[in-house]
Amino acid sequence: MPQQVCVLGSTGSIGTNTLDVMARHPDRYRVFALSAMSRVDELLAQCLAHQPRYAVLPDAALAARLRDGLRAAGVRTEVLEGPEALSQVAAHEDVDAVMAAIVGAAGLAPAMAAARAGKRLLLANKEAIVLGGALFMRAVEQGGATLLPIDSEHSAIFQCLPEDRDTWHQRIDHIVLTASGGPFRQRDPATLADVTPEQACAHPNWVMGRKISVDSATMMNKALEVIEARWLFNLRPEQVKVVIHPQSIVHSMVVCRDHSVLAQLGTPDMRVPIAYGLSFPERIESGASMLNLLTTPNLSFEEADAHRFPGLHLSWQALRAAEGSTAVLNAANEEAVAAFLERRLRFDQICRVNRETLETVAPEAGEVDSVEGLLTLDARARRHAQDLISSRSATV
């Protein structure tokens, strides 16, 4: 029987690429549920094409619009609304796999629901594990879920390791996450105050959503990936390293105890890790173009300079602080990026808001022991970040 797949965040870049891969293998996969934040027209088109059992939107007004469109087209997809509905479809007994591609902290609860229900969990929402940390990993273990990373870097690490996870620590000295350096890799940091959202979203290698594109430009995306890697592979913070690799061909590397280096290479196309996650431990056609080593430019690597990329180094600071500090960092960054995209904060102020929030907001007792507690901590950090942003808005 085909696997029933729930795609959370289906109208984003990861979601649309997931549906593309699934459509190439109609005998293997069926769309069980789709969800979106606000793109009703795109979600309607996906429902018409894939006819899922459920579609989820955040509120009644958006849900009513989708119902009207489905009714007019004669499609019988049931429309659900609200955050609880996301967890409902993610944990549904008929679901085999969940693509967790909701951007930001909003993806934590449905990812936790899928983990507790023992699903094959394809994790593209790095914020869920950055926010959830130990609580999230316990849910995966206790629920018996199969956790498969979809970020290209973490998928690369996973692909370089044996399927027997119990042997990982016997093999790993450290891992190396690669980073393109984003659009401002060679730009003088002193000139970044004038960066516009359009410039920050123009990634040289990857096609991504606006939030993650800004994170790539500040290197906060890589900071979150450092935190994610610490939890995914149960590593000490110092075992996770980062290098700049402008070509985005080597997606990441594992340095073994004998100092052998294992790397996964490929074209910069998210359909590769998505196809691997869907089919693991098999491999299926992804639709990505073949890497041609004869025409590939020379591969180069550079130091991830702390002066040029100060946001990156907040990851290790947060990991060494009290448990829950990574949630504080993530919350501050979401607020700062949103303010930048709305032109209420300068690009060079994003890292300052993140650092000051991380150093000021301390997790309180009990906040890291439940989803509700983590969301309370998340809200406190957001309020502090919003206050900082308001105090800087006059200078923008």
CSV table of C-alpha atoms in Angstrom, one decimal:
chain,number,residue,atom,x,y,z
A,1,MET,CA,0.0,0.0,0.0
A,2,PRO,CA,1.2,3.5,-0.7
A,3,GLN,CA,2.5,5.5,2.3
A,4,GLN,CA,0.1,8.2,3.6
A,5,VAL,CA,2.1,11.4,3.9
A,6,CYS,CA,1.1,14.5,5.9
A,7,VAL,CA,2.9,17.6,4.5
A,8,LEU,CA,2.9,20.5,7.1
A,9,GLY,CA,3.8,23.7,5.4
A,10,SER,CA,2.9,22.5,2.0
A,11,THR,CA,3.0,25.8,0.1
A,12,GLY,CA,6.6,26.7,1.2
A,13,SER,CA,9.7,25.6,-0.8
A,14,ILE,CA,10.2,22.4,1.2
A,15,GLY,CA,6.5,21.5,0.9
A,16,THR,CA,6.3,22.1,-2.8
A,17,ASN,CA,9.5,20.1,-3.4
A,18,THR,CA,8.0,17.3,-1.3
A,19,LEU,CA,4.9,17.2,-3.4
A,20,ASP,CA,7.1,17.2,-6.5
A,21,VAL,CA,9.0,14.1,-5.3
A,22,MET,CA,5.9,12.3,-4.3
A,23,ALA,CA,4.2,13.0,-7.6
A,24,ARG,CA,7.1,11.2,-9.3
A,25,HIS,CA,6.2,8.0,-7.3
A,26,PRO,CA,2.4,7.8,-7.3
A,27,ASP,CA,2.6,4.0,-6.5
A,28,ARG,CA,4.6,4.7,-3.3
A,29,TYR,CA,3.0,7.8,-1.8
A,30,ARG,CA,-0.3,9.4,-1.3
A,31,VAL,CA,-1.0,12.9,0.2
A,32,PHE,CA,-3.0,12.5,3.4
A,33,ALA,CA,-3.0,16.1,4.6
A,34,LEU,CA,-1.7,19.5,3.6
A,35,SER,CA,-1.4,22.7,5.6
A,36,ALA,CA,-0.5,26.3,5.0
A,37,MET,CA,-0.3,29.6,6.9
A,38,SER,CA,-2.0,32.1,4.6
A,39,ARG,CA,-1.6,31.1,0.9
A,40,VAL,CA,-5.1,29.9,0.3
A,41,ASP,CA,-4.9,30.0,-3.5
A,42,GLU,CA,-1.8,27.9,-3.5
A,43,LEU,CA,-3.2,25.4,-1.0
A,44,LEU,CA,-6.4,25.2,-3.1
A,45,ALA,CA,-4.4,24.3,-6.2
A,46,GLN,CA,-2.5,21.7,-4.3
A,47,CYS,CA,-5.8,20.2,-3.0
A,48,LEU,CA,-7.2,20.1,-6.5
A,49,ALA,CA,-4.0,18.3,-7.8
A,50,HIS,CA,-3.5,15.8,-4.9
A,51,GLN,CA,-7.0,15.6,-3.3
A,52,PRO,CA,-5.8,15.0,0.3
A,53,ARG,CA,-8.2,13.8,3.0
A,54,TYR,CA,-7.6,17.0,5.1
A,55,ALA,CA,-6.3,20.5,4.6
A,56,VAL,CA,-5.4,22.8,7.6
A,57,LEU,CA,-5.4,26.5,7.9
A,58,PRO,CA,-4.8,28.7,11.0
A,59,ASP,CA,-8.2,30.4,11.3
A,60,ALA,CA,-11.8,30.3,10.3
A,61,ALA,CA,-11.8,33.0,7.7
A,62,LEU,CA,-9.0,31.4,5.7
A,63,ALA,CA,-10.6,28.0,6.1
A,64,ALA,CA,-14.0,29.3,4.8
A,65,ARG,CA,-12.2,30.6,1.7
A,66,LEU,CA,-10.7,27.2,1.0
A,67,ARG,CA,-14.0,25.4,1.6
A,68,ASP,CA,-15.7,27.6,-0.9
A,69,GLY,CA,-13.0,26.9,-3.5
A,70,LEU,CA,-13.1,23.2,-2.9
A,71,ARG,CA,-16.9,23.1,-3.0
A,72,ALA,CA,-16.9,24.9,-6.4
A,73,ALA,CA,-14.4,22.4,-7.8
A,74,GLY,CA,-16.2,19.4,-6.4
A,75,VAL,CA,-13.3,18.2,-4.3
A,76,ARG,CA,-14.2,16.5,-1.0
A,77,THR,CA,-11.1,17.4,1.1
A,78,GLU,CA,-12.2,18.2,4.7
A,79,VAL,CA,-10.9,21.6,5.9
A,80,LEU,CA,-9.7,21.9,9.5
A,81,GLU,CA,-8.6,25.1,11.3
A,82,GLY,CA,-6.4,26.1,14.2
A,83,PRO,CA,-3.1,24.9,15.6
A,84,GLU,CA,-4.7,21.9,17.3
A,85,ALA,CA,-5.7,20.6,13.9
A,86,LEU,CA,-2.0,20.4,12.8
A,87,SER,CA,-1.3,18.1,15.7
A,88,GLN,CA,-4.4,16.1,14.9
A,89,VAL,CA,-3.5,15.3,11.3
A,90,ALA,CA,0.2,14.8,12.2
A,91,ALA,CA,-0.7,12.1,14.7
A,92,HIS,CA,-3.6,10.6,12.8
A,93,GLU,CA,-3.6,6.8,12.9
A,94,ASP,CA,-3.7,6.5,9.1
A,95,VAL,CA,-0.6,8.7,8.6
A,96,ASP,CA,2.7,6.9,7.9
A,97,ALA,CA,5.1,9.9,7.4
A,98,VAL,CA,5.0,13.6,8.3
A,99,MET,CA,7.0,16.2,6.5
A,100,ALA,CA,7.5,18.9,9.2
A,101,ALA,CA,8.1,22.0,7.1
A,102,ILE,CA,6.3,24.7,9.1
A,103,VAL,CA,8.6,27.7,9.6
A,104,GLY,CA,9.4,28.7,13.1
A,105,ALA,CA,8.2,27.8,16.6
A,106,ALA,CA,4.7,27.1,15.3
A,107,GLY,CA,6.1,23.8,14.0
A,108,LEU,CA,7.0,22.4,17.5
A,109,ALA,CA,3.6,21.1,18.7
A,110,PRO,CA,2.7,19.1,15.5
A,111,ALA,CA,6.3,17.8,15.2
A,112,MET,CA,6.0,16.6,18.9
A,113,ALA,CA,2.6,15.0,18.1
A,114,ALA,CA,4.1,13.1,15.2
A,115,ALA,CA,7.0,12.0,17.3
A,116,ARG,CA,4.8,10.8,20.2
A,117,ALA,CA,2.7,8.9,17.7
A,118,GLY,CA,5.7,7.0,16.3
A,119,LYS,CA,5.6,8.4,12.8
A,120,ARG,CA,8.3,8.6,10.2
A,121,LEU,CA,9.2,12.2,10.9
A,122,LEU,CA,10.9,14.2,8.2
A,123,LEU,CA,12.2,17.2,10.0
A,124,ALA,CA,12.7,20.3,7.9
A,125,ASN,CA,11.6,22.6,10.7
A,126,LYS,CA,14.9,23.1,12.6
A,127,GLU,CA,13.2,25.5,15.0
A,128,ALA,CA,11.2,22.6,16.5
A,129,ILE,CA,14.4,20.8,17.7
A,130,VAL,CA,16.1,24.1,18.6
A,131,LEU,CA,13.2,25.0,20.7
A,132,GLY,CA,12.3,21.6,22.0
A,133,GLY,CA,15.8,20.2,22.6
A,134,ALA,CA,15.9,17.3,25.1
A,135,LEU,CA,12.1,17.3,25.4
A,136,PHE,CA,11.7,16.8,21.6
A,137,MET,CA,14.4,14.0,21.5
A,138,ARG,CA,12.7,12.2,24.4
A,139,ALA,CA,9.4,12.3,22.5
A,140,VAL,CA,11.1,10.7,19.5
A,141,GLU,CA,12.6,8.0,21.6
A,142,GLN,CA,9.5,7.3,23.7
A,143,GLY,CA,7.1,7.3,20.7
A,144,GLY,CA,9.4,5.0,18.7
A,145,ALA,CA,9.4,7.6,15.8
A,146,THR,CA,11.9,7.4,13.0
A,147,LEU,CA,13.5,10.8,12.8
A,148,LEU,CA,15.0,11.8,9.5
A,149,PRO,CA,16.7,15.2,9.0
A,150,ILE,CA,15.8,17.1,5.8
A,151,ASP,CA,18.1,20.1,6.1
A,152,SER,CA,20.7,19.4,3.4
A,153,GLU,CA,23.6,19.6,5.9
A,154,HIS,CA,22.0,17.2,8.5
A,155,SER,CA,20.8,14.8,5.8
A,156,ALA,CA,24.4,14.7,4.5
A,157,ILE,CA,25.7,13.8,8.0
A,158,PHE,CA,23.0,11.2,8.3
A,159,GLN,CA,23.9,9.7,5.0
A,160,CYS,CA,27.6,9.4,5.9
A,161,LEU,CA,26.8,7.5,9.1
A,162,PRO,CA,25.8,3.8,9.4
A,163,GLU,CA,22.2,2.8,9.8
A,164,ASP,CA,23.0,1.4,13.3
A,165,ARG,CA,22.8,4.5,15.4
A,166,ASP,CA,24.3,2.8,18.4
A,167,THR,CA,27.7,2.8,16.7
A,168,TRP,CA,27.8,6.5,15.8
A,169,HIS,CA,29.8,7.6,18.9
A,170,GLN,CA,32.4,4.9,18.3
A,171,ARG,CA,33.1,6.4,14.8
A,172,ILE,CA,32.8,10.2,15.1
A,173,ASP,CA,35.5,12.6,16.1
A,174,HIS,CA,33.5,15.6,15.0
A,175,ILE,CA,31.2,16.8,12.2
A,176,VAL,CA,31.7,19.7,9.8
A,177,LEU,CA,28.6,21.6,8.6
A,178,THR,CA,29.2,23.5,5.4
A,179,ALA,CA,27.8,27.0,4.7
A,180,SER,CA,27.6,28.9,1.5
A,181,GLY,CA,28.3,32.2,3.3
A,182,GLY,CA,25.2,33.7,1.8
A,183,PRO,CA,24.9,36.8,-0.4
A,184,PHE,CA,27.3,39.0,1.7
A,185,ARG,CA,30.2,36.5,2.1
A,186,GLN,CA,32.7,39.0,0.6
A,187,ARG,CA,31.1,42.2,1.7
A,188,ASP,CA,32.6,44.5,4.2
A,189,PRO,CA,30.6,44.1,7.5
A,190,ALA,CA,30.8,47.8,8.0
A,191,THR,CA,28.5,48.3,4.9
A,192,LEU,CA,25.7,46.0,6.0
A,193,ALA,CA,23.5,48.6,7.7
A,194,ASP,CA,22.0,49.5,4.3
A,195,VAL,CA,21.1,46.0,3.2
A,196,THR,CA,17.5,45.7,2.0
A,197,PRO,CA,15.2,42.7,2.4
A,198,GLU,CA,15.4,42.1,-1.3
A,199,GLN,CA,19.2,41.9,-1.2
A,200,ALA,CA,19.2,39.6,1.8
A,201,CYS,CA,16.7,37.2,0.2
A,202,ALA,CA,18.8,36.9,-3.0
A,203,HIS,CA,20.7,33.7,-2.1
A,204,PRO,CA,23.4,32.8,-4.6
A,205,ASN,CA,22.7,29.0,-4.6
A,206,TRP,CA,19.4,28.0,-3.0
A,207,VAL,CA,15.8,28.9,-3.7
A,208,MET,CA,14.3,29.4,-0.2
A,209,GLY,CA,11.6,31.3,1.7
A,210,ARG,CA,12.2,34.8,2.9
A,211,LYS,CA,12.8,34.0,6.5
A,212,ILE,CA,15.3,31.3,5.9
A,213,SER,CA,17.0,33.4,3.2
A,214,VAL,CA,17.6,36.2,5.7
A,215,ASP,CA,18.9,33.6,8.2
A,216,SER,CA,21.3,32.4,5.6
A,217,ALA,CA,22.5,36.0,5.0
A,218,THR,CA,23.1,36.6,8.7
A,219,MET,CA,24.4,33.0,9.2
A,220,MET,CA,21.8,32.5,11.9
A,221,ASN,CA,20.5,29.7,9.8
A,222,LYS,CA,23.8,27.9,10.4
A,223,ALA,CA,23.7,28.8,14.1
A,224,LEU,CA,20.4,27.0,14.3
A,225,GLU,CA,21.8,24.1,12.4
A,226,VAL,CA,24.7,23.8,14.9
A,227,ILE,CA,22.1,23.5,17.6
A,228,GLU,CA,20.1,21.0,15.6
A,229,ALA,CA,23.1,18.9,14.9
A,230,ARG,CA,24.0,18.7,18.6
A,231,TRP,CA,20.6,17.1,19.4
A,232,LEU,CA,20.2,15.0,16.2
A,233,PHE,CA,23.5,13.3,16.6
A,234,ASN,CA,23.9,13.6,20.4
A,235,LEU,CA,27.2,15.5,20.2
A,236,ARG,CA,29.0,17.8,22.4
A,237,PRO,CA,28.9,21.5,21.2
A,238,GLU,CA,32.6,21.4,20.4
A,239,GLN,CA,32.1,18.4,18.1
A,240,VAL,CA,30.1,20.5,15.7
A,241,LYS,CA,32.2,22.8,13.4
A,242,VAL,CA,31.3,25.0,10.5
A,243,VAL,CA,33.3,26.0,7.3
A,244,ILE,CA,32.3,28.3,4.5
A,245,HIS,CA,31.9,26.4,1.2
A,246,PRO,CA,30.7,28.8,-1.5
A,247,GLN,CA,29.8,26.2,-4.1
A,248,SER,CA,27.3,24.3,-2.0
A,249,ILE,CA,28.4,21.0,-3.5
A,250,VAL,CA,29.8,19.3,-0.4
A,251,HIS,CA,26.8,19.4,1.9
A,252,SER,CA,28.6,18.4,5.1
A,253,MET,CA,31.2,16.0,6.4
A,254,VAL,CA,31.9,13.5,9.1
A,255,VAL,CA,35.4,13.3,10.5
A,256,CYS,CA,36.0,9.8,11.9
A,257,ARG,CA,38.2,8.9,14.8
A,258,ASP,CA,40.8,7.5,12.4
A,259,HIS,CA,40.7,11.0,10.7
A,260,SER,CA,39.0,9.7,7.6
A,261,VAL,CA,36.6,12.3,6.2
A,262,LEU,CA,33.3,11.2,4.8
A,263,ALA,CA,31.3,13.7,2.7
A,264,GLN,CA,28.1,13.8,0.8
A,265,LEU,CA,28.1,15.7,-2.5
A,266,GLY,CA,25.4,16.8,-4.8
A,267,THR,CA,23.7,19.6,-6.7
A,268,PRO,CA,22.0,22.2,-4.4
A,269,ASP,CA,18.5,20.8,-4.8
A,270,MET,CA,16.3,20.1,-1.7
A,271,ARG,CA,14.6,17.2,-3.5
A,272,VAL,CA,17.6,15.0,-2.8
A,273,PRO,CA,17.3,15.0,1.0
A,274,ILE,CA,13.5,15.0,0.7
A,275,ALA,CA,13.6,11.9,-1.5
A,276,TYR,CA,16.1,10.2,0.9
A,277,GLY,CA,13.9,10.9,3.9
A,278,LEU,CA,10.8,9.6,2.2
A,279,SER,CA,12.4,6.4,1.0
A,280,PHE,CA,15.0,5.6,3.7
A,281,PRO,CA,16.7,3.2,3.8
A,282,GLU,CA,16.1,2.9,0.0
A,283,ARG,CA,16.9,5.5,-2.6
A,284,ILE,CA,14.5,6.8,-5.2
A,285,GLU,CA,14.6,9.2,-8.1
A,286,SER,CA,14.4,12.8,-6.8
A,287,GLY,CA,14.2,14.9,-10.0
A,288,ALA,CA,17.4,16.7,-9.2
A,289,SER,CA,20.1,17.0,-11.9
A,290,MET,CA,23.1,14.8,-11.7
A,291,LEU,CA,26.3,16.3,-10.3
A,292,ASN,CA,28.9,16.4,-13.1
A,293,LEU,CA,32.4,16.5,-11.5
A,294,LEU,CA,34.0,17.4,-14.8
A,295,THR,CA,32.1,20.6,-15.1
A,296,THR,CA,31.9,21.4,-11.4
A,297,PRO,CA,33.9,24.5,-10.4
A,298,ASN,CA,36.8,24.0,-8.0
A,299,LEU,CA,35.7,23.3,-4.5
A,300,SER,CA,36.9,25.8,-1.9
A,301,PHE,CA,36.6,26.2,1.8
A,302,GLU,CA,37.1,29.2,4.1
A,303,GLU,CA,37.0,29.9,7.8
A,304,ALA,CA,33.7,31.0,9.3
A,305,ASP,CA,35.0,34.3,10.6
A,306,ALA,CA,33.5,35.5,13.8
A,307,HIS,CA,33.8,39.1,12.8
A,308,ARG,CA,32.0,38.6,9.5
A,309,PHE,CA,29.5,36.2,10.9
A,310,PRO,CA,28.9,37.0,14.5
A,311,GLY,CA,25.4,35.4,14.6
A,312,LEU,CA,26.8,32.0,13.9
A,313,HIS,CA,28.8,32.0,17.1
A,314,LEU,CA,25.7,32.6,19.2
A,315,SER,CA,24.9,28.9,18.7
A,316,TRP,CA,27.7,27.6,20.9
A,317,GLN,CA,27.0,30.4,23.5
A,318,ALA,CA,23.4,29.2,23.7
A,319,LEU,CA,24.3,25.5,23.9
A,320,ARG,CA,26.7,26.2,26.8
A,321,ALA,CA,24.1,28.3,28.7
A,322,ALA,CA,21.2,26.9,30.7
A,323,GLU,CA,18.9,24.5,29.0
A,324,GLY,CA,16.2,26.4,27.2
A,325,SER,CA,18.6,29.1,26.1
A,326,THR,CA,18.5,27.9,22.5
A,327,ALA,CA,14.7,28.5,22.6
A,328,VAL,CA,15.4,32.1,23.7
A,329,LEU,CA,17.8,32.6,20.8
A,330,ASN,CA,15.4,31.2,18.3
A,331,ALA,CA,12.5,33.4,19.5
A,332,ALA,CA,14.6,36.5,19.4
A,333,ASN,CA,15.8,35.7,15.9
A,334,GLU,CA,12.2,35.1,14.6
A,335,GLU,CA,11.2,38.5,15.9
A,336,ALA,CA,14.3,40.3,14.6
A,337,VAL,CA,14.0,38.8,11.1
A,338,ALA,CA,10.3,39.6,10.9
A,339,ALA,CA,11.1,43.2,11.9
A,340,PHE,CA,13.8,43.4,9.3
A,341,LEU,CA,11.5,42.1,6.5
A,342,GLU,CA,9.0,44.8,7.6
A,343,ARG,CA,11.8,47.4,7.4
A,344,ARG,CA,11.5,48.1,11.2
A,345,LEU,CA,15.0,47.0,12.0
A,346,ARG,CA,18.4,47.3,10.1
A,347,PHE,CA,20.1,44.1,8.9
A,348,ASP,CA,23.1,44.7,11.1
A,349,GLN,CA,20.9,45.0,14.2
A,350,ILE,CA,19.5,41.5,13.9
A,351,CYS,CA,22.5,39.9,15.6
A,352,ARG,CA,22.5,42.6,18.3
A,353,VAL,CA,18.8,41.9,19.2
A,354,ASN,CA,19.6,38.1,19.3
A,355,ARG,CA,22.6,38.5,21.5
A,356,GLU,CA,21.1,40.9,24.0
A,357,THR,CA,17.9,38.7,24.3
A,358,LEU,CA,20.0,35.6,24.8
A,359,GLU,CA,22.1,37.3,27.5
A,360,THR,CA,19.1,38.8,29.3
A,361,VAL,CA,16.2,36.2,29.2
A,362,ALA,CA,17.0,33.3,31.5
A,363,PRO,CA,14.9,30.1,31.4
A,364,GLU,CA,12.9,29.6,34.6
A,365,ALA,CA,12.3,26.3,36.5
A,366,GLY,CA,9.9,24.0,34.7
A,367,GLU,CA,9.9,25.9,31.4
A,368,VAL,CA,11.9,23.2,29.6
A,369,ASP,CA,9.8,20.3,30.8
A,370,SER,CA,6.8,20.6,28.6
A,371,VAL,CA,5.6,22.1,25.3
A,372,GLU,CA,3.5,24.6,27.2
A,373,GLY,CA,6.5,25.7,29.3
A,374,LEU,CA,8.7,26.1,26.3
A,375,LEU,CA,6.1,28.2,24.6
A,376,THR,CA,5.9,30.4,27.7
A,377,LEU,CA,9.6,30.8,27.5
A,378,ASP,CA,9.4,31.5,23.8
A,379,ALA,CA,6.8,34.2,24.5
A,380,ARG,CA,8.9,35.9,27.2
A,381,ALA,CA,11.9,36.0,24.8
A,382,ARG,CA,9.8,37.4,22.0
A,383,ARG,CA,8.5,40.2,24.3
A,384,HIS,CA,12.0,41.2,25.2
A,385,ALA,CA,13.2,41.1,21.6
A,386,GLN,CA,10.2,43.2,20.6
A,387,ASP,CA,11.1,45.8,23.2
A,388,LEU,CA,14.7,45.9,21.9
A,389,ILE,CA,13.4,46.2,18.3
A,390,SER,CA,11.1,49.1,19.3
A,391,SER,CA,14.0,50.9,20.9
A,392,ARG,CA,16.0,50.7,17.7
A,393,SER,CA,13.2,51.4,15.2
A,394,ALA,CA,13.8,55.1,15.4
A,395,THR,CA,17.3,54.6,13.9
A,396,VAL,CA,16.1,52.6,10.9
